[in-house]
Amino acid sequence: MRNFMLAVMAVFSIAFANAQTQVGDATLPNQMTIEGTDLVLNGAGMREKVVFDLYAGGLYLQSKSSDASSIINADETMVIKLDIVSGLVSSKKMANAVDDGFEAATNDNIGPLADRIEKFKSFFSEKIVKTNVFDIAYIKGEGSVVYKNGTKVGVIEGMDFKKALFGIWLGEDPADDDLKEGMLGS
């Protein structure tokens, strides 16, 4: 009987391990459901600055794709999950990174998005600590939605905003080339 129980535990352990992906010190689920839409982990990687790991990032789509442009332009529910793995990430640094990211994603044409970018940055105004998890989602029919540790923080409407937002990580001049490749499953 003991051997049987050990075998059952081993099977469940393997199944559980296969349901997650380890990225540095972060563990990302291989599937998630948001607002009733089932998503799969398309790919994941680590955002690094110099030699420091800042956050693990995972891209969740309805079906896997390696076409960054199609993902950015798609009007379908998707999520970028950011799992903070460093105490070096602060609200102020996140706001600065968001500014830099939108400038790069829009080729310095943030004018039409300026008010919405400020609103988006306010979603990160509370203290950010290691182990915080942000889900930056685009929910078809609703807009770009930010969740912090599973709690909805706010919504920003507009497909133009979504394209710029996802362009931060997946655009021609991404926040981190290796992270982009990881999210695209490359």
GROMACS .gro file of C-alpha atoms in nm:
model
  186
    1MET     CA    1   0.000   0.000   0.000
    2ARG     CA    2   0.283   0.239   0.083
    3ASN     CA    3   0.436   0.190  -0.265
    4PHE     CA    4   0.099   0.258  -0.424
    5MET     CA    5   0.062   0.586  -0.232
    6LEU     CA    6   0.415   0.691  -0.329
    7ALA     CA    7   0.336   0.617  -0.693
    8VAL     CA    8   0.015   0.822  -0.676
    9MET     CA    9   0.201   1.112  -0.513
   10ALA     CA   10   0.470   1.094  -0.782
   11VAL     CA   11   0.210   1.111  -1.060
   12PHE     CA   12   0.040   1.412  -0.899
   13SER     CA   13   0.377   1.582  -0.843
   14ILE     CA   14   0.471   1.536  -1.209
   15ALA     CA   15   0.131   1.664  -1.325
   16PHE     CA   16   0.157   1.965  -1.093
   17ALA     CA   17   0.513   2.040  -1.206
   18ASN     CA   18   0.403   2.023  -1.569
   19ALA     CA   19   0.127   2.277  -1.498
   20GLN     CA   20   0.386   2.545  -1.420
   21THR     CA   21   0.695   2.698  -1.575
   22GLN     CA   22   0.993   2.805  -1.366
   23VAL     CA   23   1.155   3.134  -1.473
   24GLY     CA   24   1.440   3.221  -1.241
   25ASP     CA   25   1.288   3.251  -0.893
   26ALA     CA   26   0.934   3.284  -1.029
   27THR     CA   27   0.684   3.010  -1.105
   28LEU     CA   28   0.430   3.092  -1.376
   29PRO     CA   29   0.119   2.883  -1.443
   30ASN     CA   30   0.102   2.721  -1.787
   31GLN     CA   31  -0.267   2.814  -1.814
   32MET     CA   32  -0.491   3.083  -1.672
   33THR     CA   33  -0.847   3.201  -1.706
   34ILE     CA   34  -0.935   3.568  -1.709
   35GLU     CA   35  -1.288   3.705  -1.739
   36GLY     CA   36  -1.406   3.363  -1.859
   37THR     CA   37  -1.140   3.325  -2.131
   38ASP     CA   38  -0.895   3.034  -2.110
   39LEU     CA   39  -0.538   3.127  -2.199
   40VAL     CA   40  -0.215   2.931  -2.240
   41LEU     CA   41   0.138   3.040  -2.162
   42ASN     CA   42   0.283   3.135  -2.498
   43GLY     CA   43   0.630   3.189  -2.357
   44ALA     CA   44   0.819   3.348  -2.070
   45GLY     CA   45   1.147   3.510  -1.979
   46MET     CA   46   1.322   3.733  -1.731
   47ARG     CA   47   1.352   4.114  -1.745
   48GLU     CA   48   1.706   4.196  -1.648
   49LYS     CA   49   1.888   4.521  -1.583
   50VAL     CA   50   2.266   4.491  -1.593
   51VAL     CA   51   2.311   4.167  -1.393
   52PHE     CA   52   1.994   4.185  -1.181
   53ASP     CA   53   1.674   3.989  -1.242
   54LEU     CA   54   1.381   4.232  -1.200
   55TYR     CA   55   1.071   4.034  -1.298
   56ALA     CA   56   0.962   3.722  -1.479
   57GLY     CA   57   0.728   3.795  -1.765
   58GLY     CA   58   0.486   3.556  -1.926
   59LEU     CA   59   0.260   3.608  -2.228
   60TYR     CA   60  -0.077   3.431  -2.223
   61LEU     CA   61  -0.279   3.391  -2.541
   62GLN     CA   62  -0.584   3.193  -2.652
   63SER     CA   63  -0.359   2.999  -2.891
   64LYS     CA   64   0.018   3.009  -2.926
   65SER     CA   65   0.182   3.250  -3.169
   66SER     CA   66   0.533   3.372  -3.242
   67ASP     CA   67   0.416   3.669  -3.454
   68ALA     CA   68   0.467   3.978  -3.237
   69SER     CA   69   0.289   4.212  -3.478
   70SER     CA   70  -0.020   3.991  -3.495
   71ILE     CA   71  -0.030   3.966  -3.116
   72ILE     CA   72   0.002   4.342  -3.071
   73ASN     CA   73  -0.273   4.410  -3.327
   74ALA     CA   74  -0.511   4.131  -3.221
   75ASP     CA   75  -0.844   4.238  -3.071
   76GLU     CA   76  -0.864   3.935  -2.843
   77THR     CA   77  -0.820   3.869  -2.474
   78MET     CA   78  -0.456   3.821  -2.367
   79VAL     CA   79  -0.236   3.880  -2.063
   80ILE     CA   80   0.121   3.975  -1.981
   81LYS     CA   81   0.202   3.852  -1.630
   82LEU     CA   82   0.482   4.026  -1.441
   83ASP     CA   83   0.608   3.840  -1.133
   84ILE     CA   84   0.836   4.076  -0.939
   85VAL     CA   85   1.148   3.891  -0.818
   86SER     CA   86   1.358   4.185  -0.699
   87GLY     CA   87   1.335   4.450  -0.434
   88LEU     CA   88   1.492   4.686  -0.688
   89VAL     CA   89   1.153   4.735  -0.856
   90SER     CA   90   0.973   5.034  -0.702
   91SER     CA   91   0.667   5.236  -0.798
   92LYS     CA   92   0.887   5.524  -0.916
   93LYS     CA   93   1.111   5.296  -1.123
   94MET     CA   94   0.805   5.124  -1.270
   95ALA     CA   95   0.658   5.462  -1.371
   96ASN     CA   96   0.987   5.562  -1.536
   97ALA     CA   97   1.007   5.227  -1.718
   98VAL     CA   98   0.646   5.269  -1.837
   99ASP     CA   99   0.730   5.615  -1.975
  100ASP     CA  100   1.034   5.476  -2.157
  101GLY     CA  101   0.834   5.179  -2.283
  102PHE     CA  102   0.550   5.385  -2.427
  103GLU     CA  103   0.797   5.624  -2.591
  104ALA     CA  104   0.972   5.330  -2.759
  105ALA     CA  105   0.646   5.155  -2.853
  106THR     CA  106   0.500   5.470  -3.014
  107ASN     CA  107   0.819   5.609  -3.171
  108ASP     CA  108   0.795   5.905  -2.929
  109ASN     CA  109   0.437   5.984  -3.033
  110ILE     CA  110   0.269   5.952  -2.693
  111GLY     CA  111   0.055   6.267  -2.735
  112PRO     CA  112  -0.271   6.088  -2.820
  113LEU     CA  113  -0.217   5.847  -2.528
  114ALA     CA  114  -0.075   6.089  -2.268
  115ASP     CA  115  -0.378   6.103  -2.035
  116ARG     CA  116  -0.427   5.725  -2.049
  117ILE     CA  117  -0.056   5.663  -1.988
  118GLU     CA  118  -0.075   5.878  -1.673
  119LYS     CA  119  -0.380   5.681  -1.559
  120PHE     CA  120  -0.197   5.353  -1.631
  121LYS     CA  121   0.106   5.465  -1.428
  122SER     CA  122  -0.125   5.541  -1.135
  123PHE     CA  123  -0.207   5.168  -1.121
  124PHE     CA  124   0.149   5.115  -0.993
  125SER     CA  125   0.147   5.395  -0.734
  126GLU     CA  126   0.109   5.167  -0.433
  127LYS     CA  127   0.429   5.017  -0.296
  128ILE     CA  128   0.569   4.739  -0.514
  129VAL     CA  129   0.747   4.458  -0.334
  130LYS     CA  130   0.920   4.138  -0.429
  131THR     CA  131   0.655   3.866  -0.492
  132ASN     CA  132   0.394   4.112  -0.625
  133VAL     CA  133   0.229   3.979  -0.940
  134PHE     CA  134   0.079   4.211  -1.199
  135ASP     CA  135  -0.151   4.081  -1.472
  136ILE     CA  136  -0.163   4.333  -1.753
  137ALA     CA  137  -0.457   4.213  -1.957
  138TYR     CA  138  -0.639   4.316  -2.266
  139ILE     CA  139  -0.999   4.204  -2.229
  140LYS     CA  140  -1.187   4.211  -2.559
  141GLY     CA  141  -1.480   4.450  -2.527
  142GLU     CA  142  -1.349   4.607  -2.205
  143GLY     CA  143  -0.997   4.739  -2.261
  144SER     CA  144  -0.661   4.713  -2.091
  145VAL     CA  145  -0.703   4.594  -1.733
  146VAL     CA  146  -0.439   4.577  -1.461
  147TYR     CA  147  -0.462   4.333  -1.170
  148LYS     CA  148  -0.223   4.341  -0.874
  149ASN     CA  149  -0.204   4.015  -0.682
  150GLY     CA  150  -0.538   3.913  -0.832
  151THR     CA  151  -0.721   4.237  -0.747
  152LYS     CA  152  -0.844   4.457  -1.031
  153VAL     CA  153  -0.672   4.796  -1.012
  154GLY     CA  154  -0.817   4.972  -1.316
  155VAL     CA  155  -0.920   4.974  -1.681
  156ILE     CA  156  -0.811   5.184  -1.978
  157GLU     CA  157  -1.015   5.178  -2.297
  158GLY     CA  158  -0.892   5.187  -2.653
  159MET     CA  159  -0.732   4.951  -2.898
  160ASP     CA  160  -0.467   5.216  -2.970
  161PHE     CA  161  -0.365   5.203  -2.605
  162LYS     CA  162  -0.357   4.821  -2.608
  163LYS     CA  163  -0.130   4.818  -2.912
  164ALA     CA  164   0.116   5.060  -2.750
  165LEU     CA  165   0.096   4.877  -2.416
  166PHE     CA  166   0.175   4.533  -2.558
  167GLY     CA  167   0.434   4.700  -2.783
  168ILE     CA  168   0.636   4.779  -2.470
  169TRP     CA  169   0.732   4.411  -2.448
  170LEU     CA  170   0.666   4.286  -2.801
  171GLY     CA  171   0.735   4.586  -3.027
  172GLU     CA  172   1.028   4.669  -3.253
  173ASP     CA  173   1.215   4.833  -2.962
  174PRO     CA  174   1.108   4.618  -2.664
  175ALA     CA  175   1.193   4.673  -2.299
  176ASP     CA  176   1.415   4.363  -2.314
  177ASP     CA  177   1.505   4.168  -2.631
  178ASP     CA  178   1.557   3.838  -2.448
  179LEU     CA  179   1.227   3.874  -2.264
  180LYS     CA  180   1.049   3.941  -2.593
  181GLU     CA  181   1.202   3.627  -2.744
  182GLY     CA  182   1.102   3.428  -2.439
  183MET     CA  183   0.742   3.554  -2.449
  184LEU     CA  184   0.720   3.466  -2.816
  185GLY     CA  185   0.842   3.115  -2.738
  186SER     CA  186   1.164   3.164  -2.937
   0.00000   0.00000   0.00000
